[in-house]
Coordinates of C-alpha atoms in Angstrom, one line a residue:
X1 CA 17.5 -69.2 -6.2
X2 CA 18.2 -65.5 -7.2
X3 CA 15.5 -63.0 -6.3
X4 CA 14.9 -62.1 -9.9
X5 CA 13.8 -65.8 -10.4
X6 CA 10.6 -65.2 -8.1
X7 CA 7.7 -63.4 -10.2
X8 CA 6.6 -60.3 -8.4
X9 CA 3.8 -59.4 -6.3
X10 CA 2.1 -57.0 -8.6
X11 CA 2.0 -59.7 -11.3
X12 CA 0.0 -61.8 -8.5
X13 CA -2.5 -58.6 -8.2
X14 CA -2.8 -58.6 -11.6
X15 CA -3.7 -62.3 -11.8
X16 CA -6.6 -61.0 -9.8
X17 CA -7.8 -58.1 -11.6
X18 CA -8.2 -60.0 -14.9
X19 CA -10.2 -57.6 -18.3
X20 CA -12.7 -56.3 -16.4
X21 CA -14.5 -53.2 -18.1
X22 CA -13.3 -50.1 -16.5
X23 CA -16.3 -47.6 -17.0
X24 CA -20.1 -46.8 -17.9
X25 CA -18.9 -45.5 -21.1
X26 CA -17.1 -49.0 -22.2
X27 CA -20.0 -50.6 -20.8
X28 CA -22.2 -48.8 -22.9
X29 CA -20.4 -49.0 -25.8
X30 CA -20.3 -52.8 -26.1
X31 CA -23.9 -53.0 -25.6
X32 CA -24.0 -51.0 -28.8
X33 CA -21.5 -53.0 -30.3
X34 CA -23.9 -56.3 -29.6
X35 CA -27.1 -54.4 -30.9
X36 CA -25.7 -54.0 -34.1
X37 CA -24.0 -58.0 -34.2
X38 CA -27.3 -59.3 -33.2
X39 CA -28.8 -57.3 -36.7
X40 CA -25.8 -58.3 -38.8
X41 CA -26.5 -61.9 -38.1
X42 CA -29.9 -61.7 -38.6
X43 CA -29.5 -60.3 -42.2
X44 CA -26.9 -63.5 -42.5
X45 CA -29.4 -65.7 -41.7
X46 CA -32.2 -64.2 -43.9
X47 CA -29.8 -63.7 -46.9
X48 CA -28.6 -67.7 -45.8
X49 CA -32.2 -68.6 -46.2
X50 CA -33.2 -66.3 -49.7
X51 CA -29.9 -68.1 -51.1
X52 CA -30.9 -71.5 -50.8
X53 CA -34.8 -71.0 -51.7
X54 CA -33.7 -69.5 -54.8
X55 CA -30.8 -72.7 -55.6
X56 CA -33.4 -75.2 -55.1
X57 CA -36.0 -73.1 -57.0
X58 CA -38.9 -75.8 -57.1
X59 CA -37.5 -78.5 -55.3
X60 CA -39.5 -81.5 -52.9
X61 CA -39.7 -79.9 -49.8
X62 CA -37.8 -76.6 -50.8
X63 CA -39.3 -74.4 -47.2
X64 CA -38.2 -77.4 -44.4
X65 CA -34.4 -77.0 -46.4
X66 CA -35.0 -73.3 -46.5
X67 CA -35.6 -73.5 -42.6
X68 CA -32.9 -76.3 -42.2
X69 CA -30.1 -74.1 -43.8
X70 CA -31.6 -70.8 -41.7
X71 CA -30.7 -73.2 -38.8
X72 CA -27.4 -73.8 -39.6
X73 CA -26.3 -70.6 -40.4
X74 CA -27.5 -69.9 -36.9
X75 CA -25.3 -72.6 -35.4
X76 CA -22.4 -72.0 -37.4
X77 CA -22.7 -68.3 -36.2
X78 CA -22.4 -69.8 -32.8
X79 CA -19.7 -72.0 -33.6
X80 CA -17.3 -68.7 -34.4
X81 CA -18.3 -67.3 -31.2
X82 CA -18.0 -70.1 -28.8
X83 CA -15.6 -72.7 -30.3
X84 CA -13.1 -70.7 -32.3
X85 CA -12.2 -69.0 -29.1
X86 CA -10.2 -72.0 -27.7
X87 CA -8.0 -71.3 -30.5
X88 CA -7.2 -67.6 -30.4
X89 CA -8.1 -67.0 -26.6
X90 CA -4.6 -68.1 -25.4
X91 CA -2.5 -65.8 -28.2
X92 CA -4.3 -62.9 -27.2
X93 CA -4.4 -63.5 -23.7
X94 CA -0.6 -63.9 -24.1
X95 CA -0.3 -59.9 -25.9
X96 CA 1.4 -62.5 -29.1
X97 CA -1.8 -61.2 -31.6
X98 CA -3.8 -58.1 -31.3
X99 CA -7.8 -58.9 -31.1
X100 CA -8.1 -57.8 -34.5
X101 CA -5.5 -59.7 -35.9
X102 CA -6.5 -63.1 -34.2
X103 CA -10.1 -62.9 -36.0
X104 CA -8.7 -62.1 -38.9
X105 CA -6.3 -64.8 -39.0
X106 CA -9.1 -67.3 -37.3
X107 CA -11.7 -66.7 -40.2
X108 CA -8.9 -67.1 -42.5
X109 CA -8.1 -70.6 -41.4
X110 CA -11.1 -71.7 -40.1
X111 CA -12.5 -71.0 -43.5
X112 CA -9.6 -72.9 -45.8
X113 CA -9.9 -76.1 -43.0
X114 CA -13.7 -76.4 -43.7
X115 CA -13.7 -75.0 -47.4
X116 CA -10.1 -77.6 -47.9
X117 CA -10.1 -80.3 -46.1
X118 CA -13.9 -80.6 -44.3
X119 CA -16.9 -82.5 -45.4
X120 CA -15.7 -85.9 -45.4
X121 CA -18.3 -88.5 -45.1
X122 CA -19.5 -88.9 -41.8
X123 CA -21.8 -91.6 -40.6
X124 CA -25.4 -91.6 -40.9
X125 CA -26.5 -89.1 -37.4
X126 CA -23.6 -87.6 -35.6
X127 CA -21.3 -90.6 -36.0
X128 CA -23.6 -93.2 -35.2
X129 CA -25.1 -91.6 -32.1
X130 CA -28.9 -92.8 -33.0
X131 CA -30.1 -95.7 -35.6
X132 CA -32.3 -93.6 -38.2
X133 CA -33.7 -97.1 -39.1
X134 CA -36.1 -96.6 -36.3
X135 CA -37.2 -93.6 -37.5
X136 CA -41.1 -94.4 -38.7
X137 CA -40.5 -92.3 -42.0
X138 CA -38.5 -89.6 -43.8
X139 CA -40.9 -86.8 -42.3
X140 CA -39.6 -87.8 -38.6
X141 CA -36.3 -88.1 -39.3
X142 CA -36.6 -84.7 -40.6
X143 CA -38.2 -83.5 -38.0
X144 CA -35.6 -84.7 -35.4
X145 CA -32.6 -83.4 -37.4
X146 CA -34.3 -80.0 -37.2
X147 CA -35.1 -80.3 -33.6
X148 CA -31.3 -81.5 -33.3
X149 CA -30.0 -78.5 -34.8
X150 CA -31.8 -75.9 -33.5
X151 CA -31.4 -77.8 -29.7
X152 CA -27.7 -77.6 -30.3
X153 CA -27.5 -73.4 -31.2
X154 CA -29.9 -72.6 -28.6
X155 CA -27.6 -74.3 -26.2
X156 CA -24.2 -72.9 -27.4
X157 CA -26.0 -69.7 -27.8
X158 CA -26.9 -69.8 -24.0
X159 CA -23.7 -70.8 -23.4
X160 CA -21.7 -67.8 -24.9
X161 CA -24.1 -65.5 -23.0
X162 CA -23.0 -66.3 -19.6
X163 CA -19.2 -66.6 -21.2
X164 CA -18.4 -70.5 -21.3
X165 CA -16.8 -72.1 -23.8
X166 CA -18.6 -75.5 -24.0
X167 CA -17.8 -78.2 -27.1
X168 CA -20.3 -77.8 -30.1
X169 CA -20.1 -81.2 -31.3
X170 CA -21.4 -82.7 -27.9
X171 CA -24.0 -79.9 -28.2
X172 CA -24.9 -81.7 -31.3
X173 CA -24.4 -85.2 -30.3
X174 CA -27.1 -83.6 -27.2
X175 CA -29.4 -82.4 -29.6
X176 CA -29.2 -85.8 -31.5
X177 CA -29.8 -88.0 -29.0
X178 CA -32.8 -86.1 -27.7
X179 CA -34.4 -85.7 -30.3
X180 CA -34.1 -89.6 -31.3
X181 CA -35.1 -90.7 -28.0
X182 CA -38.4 -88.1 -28.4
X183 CA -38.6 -90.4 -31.9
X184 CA -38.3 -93.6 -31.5
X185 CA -37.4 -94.4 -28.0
X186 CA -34.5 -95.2 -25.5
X187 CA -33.4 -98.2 -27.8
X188 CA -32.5 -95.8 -30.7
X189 CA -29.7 -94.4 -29.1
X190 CA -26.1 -96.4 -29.2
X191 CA -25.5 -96.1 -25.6
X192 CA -21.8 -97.4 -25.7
X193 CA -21.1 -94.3 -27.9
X194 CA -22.7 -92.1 -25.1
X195 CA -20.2 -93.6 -22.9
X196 CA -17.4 -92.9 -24.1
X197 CA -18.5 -89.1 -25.1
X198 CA -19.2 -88.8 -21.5
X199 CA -16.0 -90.2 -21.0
X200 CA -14.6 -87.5 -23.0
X201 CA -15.7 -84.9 -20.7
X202 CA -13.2 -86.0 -18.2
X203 CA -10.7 -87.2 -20.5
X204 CA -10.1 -84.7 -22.2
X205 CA -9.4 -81.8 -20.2
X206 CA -7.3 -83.5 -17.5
X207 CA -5.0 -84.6 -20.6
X208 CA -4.8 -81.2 -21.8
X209 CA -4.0 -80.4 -18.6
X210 CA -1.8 -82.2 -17.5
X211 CA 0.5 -82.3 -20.8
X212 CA 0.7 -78.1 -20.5
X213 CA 1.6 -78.5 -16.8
X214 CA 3.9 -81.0 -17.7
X215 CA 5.6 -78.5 -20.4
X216 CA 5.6 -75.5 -18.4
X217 CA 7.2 -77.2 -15.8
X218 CA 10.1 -78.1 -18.4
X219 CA 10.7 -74.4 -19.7
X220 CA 10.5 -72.7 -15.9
X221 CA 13.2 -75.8 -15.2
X222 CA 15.3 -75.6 -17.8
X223 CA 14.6 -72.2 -18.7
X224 CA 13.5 -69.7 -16.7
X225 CA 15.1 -70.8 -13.1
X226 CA 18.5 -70.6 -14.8
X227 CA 20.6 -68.0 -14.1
X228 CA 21.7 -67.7 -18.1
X229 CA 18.0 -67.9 -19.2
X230 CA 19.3 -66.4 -22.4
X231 CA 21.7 -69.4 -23.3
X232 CA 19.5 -71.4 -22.0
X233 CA 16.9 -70.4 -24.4
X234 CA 19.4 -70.8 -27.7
X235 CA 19.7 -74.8 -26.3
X236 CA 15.9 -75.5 -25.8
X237 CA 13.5 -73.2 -27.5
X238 CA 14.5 -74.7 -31.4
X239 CA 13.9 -77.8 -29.7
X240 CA 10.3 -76.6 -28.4
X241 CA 9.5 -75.2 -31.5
X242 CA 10.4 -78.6 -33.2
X243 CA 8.3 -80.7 -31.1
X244 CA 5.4 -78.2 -31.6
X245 CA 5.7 -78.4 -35.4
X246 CA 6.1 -82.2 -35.8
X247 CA 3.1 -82.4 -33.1
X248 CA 1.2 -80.2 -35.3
X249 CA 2.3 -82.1 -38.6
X250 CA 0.9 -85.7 -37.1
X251 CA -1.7 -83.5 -35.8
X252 CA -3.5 -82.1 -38.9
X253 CA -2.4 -85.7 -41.0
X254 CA -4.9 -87.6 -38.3
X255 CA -7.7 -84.8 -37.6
X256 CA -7.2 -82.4 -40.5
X257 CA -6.1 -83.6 -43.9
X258 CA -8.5 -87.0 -44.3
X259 CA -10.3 -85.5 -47.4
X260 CA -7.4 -85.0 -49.1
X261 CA -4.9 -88.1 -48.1
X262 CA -5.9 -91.2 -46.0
X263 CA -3.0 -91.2 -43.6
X264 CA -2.6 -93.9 -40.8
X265 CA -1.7 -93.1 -37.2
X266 CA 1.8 -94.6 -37.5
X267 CA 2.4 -92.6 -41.0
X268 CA 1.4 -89.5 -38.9
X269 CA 3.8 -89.9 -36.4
X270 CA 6.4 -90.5 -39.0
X271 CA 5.7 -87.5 -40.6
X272 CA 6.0 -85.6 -37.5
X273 CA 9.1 -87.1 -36.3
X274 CA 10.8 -85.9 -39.4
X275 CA 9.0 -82.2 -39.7
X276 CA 9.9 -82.2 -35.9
X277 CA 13.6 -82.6 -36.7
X278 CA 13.8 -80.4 -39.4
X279 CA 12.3 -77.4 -37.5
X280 CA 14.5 -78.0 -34.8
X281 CA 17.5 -78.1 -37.3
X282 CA 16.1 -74.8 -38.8
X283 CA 15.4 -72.8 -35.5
X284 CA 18.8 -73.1 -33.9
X285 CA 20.4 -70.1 -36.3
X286 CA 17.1 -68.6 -36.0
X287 CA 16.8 -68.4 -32.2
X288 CA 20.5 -67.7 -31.8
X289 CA 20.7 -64.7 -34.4
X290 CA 17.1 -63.4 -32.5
X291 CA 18.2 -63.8 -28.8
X292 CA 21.3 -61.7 -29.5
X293 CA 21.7 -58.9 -27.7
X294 CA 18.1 -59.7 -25.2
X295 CA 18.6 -58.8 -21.5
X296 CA 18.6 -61.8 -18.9
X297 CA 15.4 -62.0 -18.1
X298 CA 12.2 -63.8 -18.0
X299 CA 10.5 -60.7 -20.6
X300 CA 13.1 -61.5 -22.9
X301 CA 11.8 -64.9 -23.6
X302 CA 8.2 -63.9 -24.5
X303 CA 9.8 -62.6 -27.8
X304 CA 11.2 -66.6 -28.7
X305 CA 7.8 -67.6 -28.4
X306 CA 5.8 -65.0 -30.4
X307 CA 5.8 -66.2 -33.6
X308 CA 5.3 -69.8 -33.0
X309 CA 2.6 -69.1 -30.5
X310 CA 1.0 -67.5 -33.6
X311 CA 1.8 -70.1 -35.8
X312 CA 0.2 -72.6 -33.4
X313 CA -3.2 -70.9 -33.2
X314 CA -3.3 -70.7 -37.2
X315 CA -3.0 -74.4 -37.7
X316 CA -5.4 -75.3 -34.6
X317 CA -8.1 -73.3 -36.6
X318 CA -7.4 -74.7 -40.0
X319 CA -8.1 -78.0 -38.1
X320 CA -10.8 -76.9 -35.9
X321 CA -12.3 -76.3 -39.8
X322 CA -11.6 -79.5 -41.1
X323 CA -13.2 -81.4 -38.6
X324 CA -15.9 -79.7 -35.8
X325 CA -17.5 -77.9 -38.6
X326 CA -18.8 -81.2 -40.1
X327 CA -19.8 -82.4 -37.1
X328 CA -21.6 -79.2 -36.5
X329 CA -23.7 -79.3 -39.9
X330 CA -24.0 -83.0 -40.1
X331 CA -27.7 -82.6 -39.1
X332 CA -28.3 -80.1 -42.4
X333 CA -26.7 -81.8 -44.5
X334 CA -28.4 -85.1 -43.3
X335 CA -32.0 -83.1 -44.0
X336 CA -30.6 -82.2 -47.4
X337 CA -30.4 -85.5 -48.3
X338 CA -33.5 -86.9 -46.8
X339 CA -35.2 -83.9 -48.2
X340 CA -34.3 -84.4 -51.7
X341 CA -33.7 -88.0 -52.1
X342 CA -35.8 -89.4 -49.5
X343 CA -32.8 -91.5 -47.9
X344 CA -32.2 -91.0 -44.5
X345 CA -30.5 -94.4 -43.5
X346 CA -27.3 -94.4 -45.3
X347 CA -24.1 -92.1 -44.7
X348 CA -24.1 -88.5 -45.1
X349 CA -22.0 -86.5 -48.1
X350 CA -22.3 -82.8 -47.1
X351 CA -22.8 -80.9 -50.1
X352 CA -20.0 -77.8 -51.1
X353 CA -22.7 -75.1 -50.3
X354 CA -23.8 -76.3 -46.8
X355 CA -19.6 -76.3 -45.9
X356 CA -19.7 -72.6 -47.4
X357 CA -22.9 -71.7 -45.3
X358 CA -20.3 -73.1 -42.3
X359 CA -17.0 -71.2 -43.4
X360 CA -19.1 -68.4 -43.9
X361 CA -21.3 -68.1 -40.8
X362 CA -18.2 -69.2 -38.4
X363 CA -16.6 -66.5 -39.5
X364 CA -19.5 -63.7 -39.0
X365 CA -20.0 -65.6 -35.8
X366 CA -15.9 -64.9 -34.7
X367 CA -15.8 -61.4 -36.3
X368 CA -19.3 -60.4 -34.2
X369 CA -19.1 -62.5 -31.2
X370 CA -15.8 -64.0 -30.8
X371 CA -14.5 -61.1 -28.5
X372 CA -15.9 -62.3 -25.6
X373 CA -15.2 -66.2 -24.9
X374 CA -11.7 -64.8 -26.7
X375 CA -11.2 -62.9 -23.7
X376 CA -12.7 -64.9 -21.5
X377 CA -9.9 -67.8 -22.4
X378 CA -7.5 -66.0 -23.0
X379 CA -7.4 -63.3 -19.9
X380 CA -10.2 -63.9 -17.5
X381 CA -9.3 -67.8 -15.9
X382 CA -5.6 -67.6 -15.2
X383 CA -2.8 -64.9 -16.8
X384 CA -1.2 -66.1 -19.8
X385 CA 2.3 -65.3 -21.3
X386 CA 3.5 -66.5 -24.9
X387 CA 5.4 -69.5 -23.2
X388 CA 2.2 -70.6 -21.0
X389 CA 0.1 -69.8 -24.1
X390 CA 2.5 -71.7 -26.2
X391 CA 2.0 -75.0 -23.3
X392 CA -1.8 -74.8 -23.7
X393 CA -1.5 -74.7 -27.8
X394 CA 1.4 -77.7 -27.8
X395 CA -1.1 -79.7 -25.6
X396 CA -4.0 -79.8 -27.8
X397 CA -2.0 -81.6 -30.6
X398 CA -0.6 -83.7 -28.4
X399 CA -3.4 -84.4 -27.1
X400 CA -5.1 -85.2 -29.8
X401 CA -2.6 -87.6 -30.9
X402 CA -2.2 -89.6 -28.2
X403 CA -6.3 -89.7 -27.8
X404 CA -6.2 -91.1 -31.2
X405 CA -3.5 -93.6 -30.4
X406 CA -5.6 -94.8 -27.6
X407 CA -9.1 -94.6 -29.1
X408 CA -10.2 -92.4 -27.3
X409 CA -12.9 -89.7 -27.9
X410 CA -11.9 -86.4 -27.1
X411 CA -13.2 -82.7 -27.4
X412 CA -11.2 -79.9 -28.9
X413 CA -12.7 -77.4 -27.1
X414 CA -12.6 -79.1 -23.4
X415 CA -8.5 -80.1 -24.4
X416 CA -7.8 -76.4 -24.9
X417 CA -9.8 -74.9 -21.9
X418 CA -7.9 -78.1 -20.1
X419 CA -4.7 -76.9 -21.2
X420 CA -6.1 -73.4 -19.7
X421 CA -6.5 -75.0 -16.2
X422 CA -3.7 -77.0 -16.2
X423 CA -1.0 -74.1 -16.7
X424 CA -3.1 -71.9 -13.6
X425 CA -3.1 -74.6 -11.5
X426 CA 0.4 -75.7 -11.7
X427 CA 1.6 -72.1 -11.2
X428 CA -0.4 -72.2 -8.4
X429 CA 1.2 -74.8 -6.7
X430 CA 4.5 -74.0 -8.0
X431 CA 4.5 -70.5 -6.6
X432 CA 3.5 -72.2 -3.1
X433 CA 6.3 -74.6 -3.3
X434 CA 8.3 -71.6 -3.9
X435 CA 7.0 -69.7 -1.0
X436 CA 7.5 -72.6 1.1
X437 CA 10.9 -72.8 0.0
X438 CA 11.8 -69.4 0.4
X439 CA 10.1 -69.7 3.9
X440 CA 13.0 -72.5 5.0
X441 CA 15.9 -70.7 3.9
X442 CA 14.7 -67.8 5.5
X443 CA 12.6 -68.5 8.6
X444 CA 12.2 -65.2 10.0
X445 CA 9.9 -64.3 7.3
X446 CA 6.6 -63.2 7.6
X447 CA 3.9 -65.7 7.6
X448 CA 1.5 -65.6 5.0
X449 CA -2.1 -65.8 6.6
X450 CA -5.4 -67.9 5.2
X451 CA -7.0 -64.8 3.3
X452 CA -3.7 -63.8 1.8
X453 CA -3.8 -67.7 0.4
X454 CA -6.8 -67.0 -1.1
X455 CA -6.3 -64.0 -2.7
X456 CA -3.2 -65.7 -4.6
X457 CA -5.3 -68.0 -6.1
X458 CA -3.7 -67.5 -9.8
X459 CA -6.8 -69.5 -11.1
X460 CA -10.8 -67.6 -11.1
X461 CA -12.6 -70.4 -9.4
X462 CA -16.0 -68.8 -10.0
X463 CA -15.1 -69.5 -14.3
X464 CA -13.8 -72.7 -13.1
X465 CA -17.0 -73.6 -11.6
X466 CA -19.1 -72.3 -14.1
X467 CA -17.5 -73.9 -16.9
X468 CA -17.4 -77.2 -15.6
X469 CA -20.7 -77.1 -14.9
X470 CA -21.6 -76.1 -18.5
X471 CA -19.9 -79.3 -19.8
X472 CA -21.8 -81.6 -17.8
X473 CA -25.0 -80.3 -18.7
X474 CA -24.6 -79.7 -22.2
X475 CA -25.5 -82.8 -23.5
X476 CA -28.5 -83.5 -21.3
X477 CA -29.5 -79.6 -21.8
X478 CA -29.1 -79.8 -25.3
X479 CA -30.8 -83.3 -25.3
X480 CA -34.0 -82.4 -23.4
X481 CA -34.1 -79.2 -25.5
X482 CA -34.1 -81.1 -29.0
X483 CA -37.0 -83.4 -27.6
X484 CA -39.0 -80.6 -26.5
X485 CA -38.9 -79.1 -30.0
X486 CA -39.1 -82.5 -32.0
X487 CA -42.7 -82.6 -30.4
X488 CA -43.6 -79.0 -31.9
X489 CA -41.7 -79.6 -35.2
X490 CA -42.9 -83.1 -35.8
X491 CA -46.8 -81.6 -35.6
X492 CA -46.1 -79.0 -37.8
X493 CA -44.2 -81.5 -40.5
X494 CA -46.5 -84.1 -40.2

C-alpha cells in the first residue's frame, strides 16, 4: 500500500475539532439570530391560528380547532428543525451544498412530497397505536389528541435544544399513547404495535449502519486503495450512481408515491431494477467525459459524487414529505374531524389545508432552525466527504426497502443518523487495521500509546451518547408528557 493511500494526520485532528464557534462575536451573533426565529415563528403560529378561525367562521367548536391547528403549526415548525436535518446534514457536512442552498432545496421538496404525494388515509390514531372506541366521548378524544400533539413538539422542541436529532413520528406515537393510557387505561393501547416501534429503535439504525459501512468499504476497496483510483472510478461510480437511483426509484414507489399510484413491493423493485440499469447505462459517458483530465487522487473523487450526493438528499426530502408529515399532523387532522363531524372512531382523511399548515411550517421550521441539527449531522459526529455522505444517503433507501420487504417498522430519522454512525465507526476500525498493518511491515515504528488511541477516535462519543439516549426516552418522555397535559386539557374541555 502506497503512502498516498493512508489519509493524513491533520485530517485525524480535524476529525477532532469538528464546527465549533470560534469567537464571542459568532457566539453573539447566533443568539441574535435565534431571538429573531423565536418571533418569526411565533407570528407563524398566530397568523396559523387567525387563518383557520376566520375559514371556519362559525363552526361547532371553532376555538379547540383554532388551538389544535396553533399546535400543529408548532410541531411542524419542529419537524423542519429536527427531522429535515437527517436529510441535508450529510450534503453539507460533505461541502456537496452550501447551507443556504440545502434549505432551499429541503423546503422545496419537503413542501411538493407533503403538498403531492402526502395525506393518505392513515388509520384512526397514529396507525392504530390506541382504540379511540374506549374513549368515553368526542370531548376526550379531543382532549387526548391535543395533549398528543402538544406532548410530541414539546419533546422535539427539547430535543433540538440540546442538538439531537430524535424521530418525530415516535414522538407522536409517545404523545399518543400517553395520552390514551391517561384516557382510558393500559388496555387502550395496542401493545404489539409498541413492540415493534420499540423494535425500531434498534432496528433501524444498526441497518443503516451497517449497509453504509458495507458501501464505504466497497468504494475505499475498489476505489480508493487502487493505485489508478481515476480508472477505477470510470468502472464503478456509473455503477454507484445506478444502484442509488434504482434504490431511490423502489424507494419513493413504496414510501412516497401511495397517493398517487398503489404500487406493490415487488412492482417497486421492478421499477428500480430497470431505472437502476438505465442510470448506470447513462453515467458511463458521463463519468468518463467528467474524470478527464482529474489528478490521481482521493480529492479527485469528491467531484464524481457531488451531484448525485445532491440528488440524493432532494429525493430523501420529497419523501420525508410524503410520509412523516402525515404522521406528524395525524393528531390535527383527527381533531378536525372529531371537531366537526363528531366521529372520532373511523379513519382519518387529512384535509388540503392542514398538509399546507405542514408544508408551510416545516419549511419556517428548516429555514429558522434547521442550521443546527444540520450541522450537528452533518459535521459534529464523524467527518463526512461526498462519498461517505453519498453511503449514508444510499443506506436510507435501502434501508427502507428491505424494512418493508421484511415488515419491519423502521424510523427515517434513526436510519439516517445510523448511516452517520456506521460510516465513523468503520473508518474507525479501518484506519486501526491500517495502523496495525503498517505496524507489521514496518516493525521499528513507533508505538502508538493508549491516549493517542483515544484521541483518534473519528466518532464524538459524547453525541453518540447523547443521542442514543434521546431515542430511548422519546417515547416514554413524550408519553408521560401528553398524560400530564390530557389531565389539564381534559378539565378545561370538559
Amino acid at each position: 500500500m502506497s503512502q498516498n493511500d493512508l489519509e493524513p494526520r491533520h485530517l485525524e485532528t480535524l476529525d477532532r475539532d469538528l464546527a465549533r464557534l470560534s469567537s464571542l462575536e459568532q457566539a453573539t451573533a447566533y443568539v441574535g439570530r435565534s431571538n429573531v426565529g423565536l418571533g418569526i415563528a411565533f407570528v407563524f403560529i398566530l397568523i396559523v391560528a387567525a387563518a383557520t378561525g376566520l375559514m371556519l367562521g362559525d363552526a361547532n367548536n371553532t376555538v379547540i380547532v383554532v388551538i389544535a391547528a396553533a399546535f400543529g403549526a408548532y410541531m411542524a415548525l419542529n419537524i423542519g428543525a429536527n427531522d429535515v436535518a437527517n436529510n441535508m446534514g450529510p450534503a453539507v457536512g460533505a461541502n456537496a451544498m452550501s447551507m443556504g442552498f440545502a434549505i432551499v432545496v429541503a423546503a422545496i421538496f419537503e413542501s411538493a412530497g407533503a403538498l403531492i404525494a402526502g395525506g393518505d388515509v392513515v388509520s384512526t390514531i397514529a396507525k392504530g397505536i390506541i382504540s379511540p372506541e374506549t374513549m368515553a366521548n368526542s370531548s376526550m378524544f379531543i382532549a387526548a389528541m391535543l395533549a398528543a400533539l402538544l406532548a410530541s413538539a414539546l419533546w422535539v422542541n427539547l430535543a433540538t435544544w440540546i442538538g439531537a436529532p430524535v424521530s418525530t413520528t415516535h414522538a407522536v406515537v409517545g404523545g399518543v399513547m400517553g395520552a390514551g393510557i391517561a384516557a382510558a387505561g393500559f388496555a387502550t393501547v395496542n401493545w404489539a404495535k409498541m413492540g415493534a416501534i420499540a423494535a425500531s429503535w434498534v432496528i433501524s439504525p444498526l441497518l443503516g449502519g451497517l449497509i453504509a459501512a458495507a458501501f464505504l468499504w466497497f468504494i475505499k476497496s475498489r476505489i480508493i486503495y487502487r493505485e489508478d483510483k481515476i480508472a477505477a472510478a470510470r468502472t464503478w461510480v456509473p455503477v454507484l450512481v445506478g444502484i442509488m437511483g434504482g434504490a431511490f426509484a423502489s424507494y419513493l414507489a413504496v414510501k412516497g408515491l401511495k397517493k398517487l399510484v398503489k404500487i406493490d413491493l415487488s412492482q417497486a423493485l421492478m421499477i428500480g431494477v430497470a431505472v437502476a440499469i438505465l442510470i448506470w447505462l447513462v453515467m458511463i459517458p458521463i463519468i468518463r467525459k467528467q474524470s478527464q483530465g482529474l489528478e490521481n487522487r482521493n480529492k479527485s473523487l469528491k467531484i464524481l459524487f457531488s451531484i448525485p450526493l445532491i440528488v440524493s438528499a432532494a429525493l430523501l426530502s420529497f419523501a420525508h414529505g410524503a410520509n412523516d408529515v402525515a404522521n406528524a399532523v395525524g393528531p390535527l387532522a383527527a381533531i378536525v374531524q372529531a371537531s366537526t363531524s363528531g366521529d372520532f372512531t373511523h379513519a382519518v382523511s387529512i384535509p388540503f389545508w392542514v398538509m399546507i399548515i405542514g408544508a408551510f411550517g416545516i419549511s419556517f421550521g428548516l429555514f429558522l432552525f434547521g442550521p443546527k441539527l444540520i450541522r450537528m449531522v452533518g459535521s459534529q459526529i464523524t467527518k463526512l466527504n461526498p462519498m461517505r455522505a453519498y453511503c449514508v444517503a444510499l443506506s436510507a433507501a435501502i434501508t427502507v426497502i428491505v424494512a418493508s420487504w421484511l415488515g419491519l417498522p423502521v424510523s427515517s430519522t434513526h436510519i439516517a443518523i445510523g448511516g452517520v454512525f456506521g460510516v465513523g465507526f468503520f473508518r474507525e476500525w479501518d484506519t486501526e487495521r491500517r495502523m496495525r498493518k503498517t505496524k507489521t511491515i514496518t516493525p521499528d515504528a513507533p508505538r502508538i500509546g493508549a491516549d493517542e488511541r483515544r484521541r483518534r477516535k473519528l466518532v464524538r462519543r459524547s453525541h453518540f451518547m447523547t443521542i442514543i439516549a434521546a431515542w430511548v426516552i422519546t417515547v416514554p418522555a413524550a408519553a408521560t408528557l401528553s398524560g400530564v397535559l390530557f389531565i389539564l386539557i381534559n378539565r378545561m374541555v370538559g
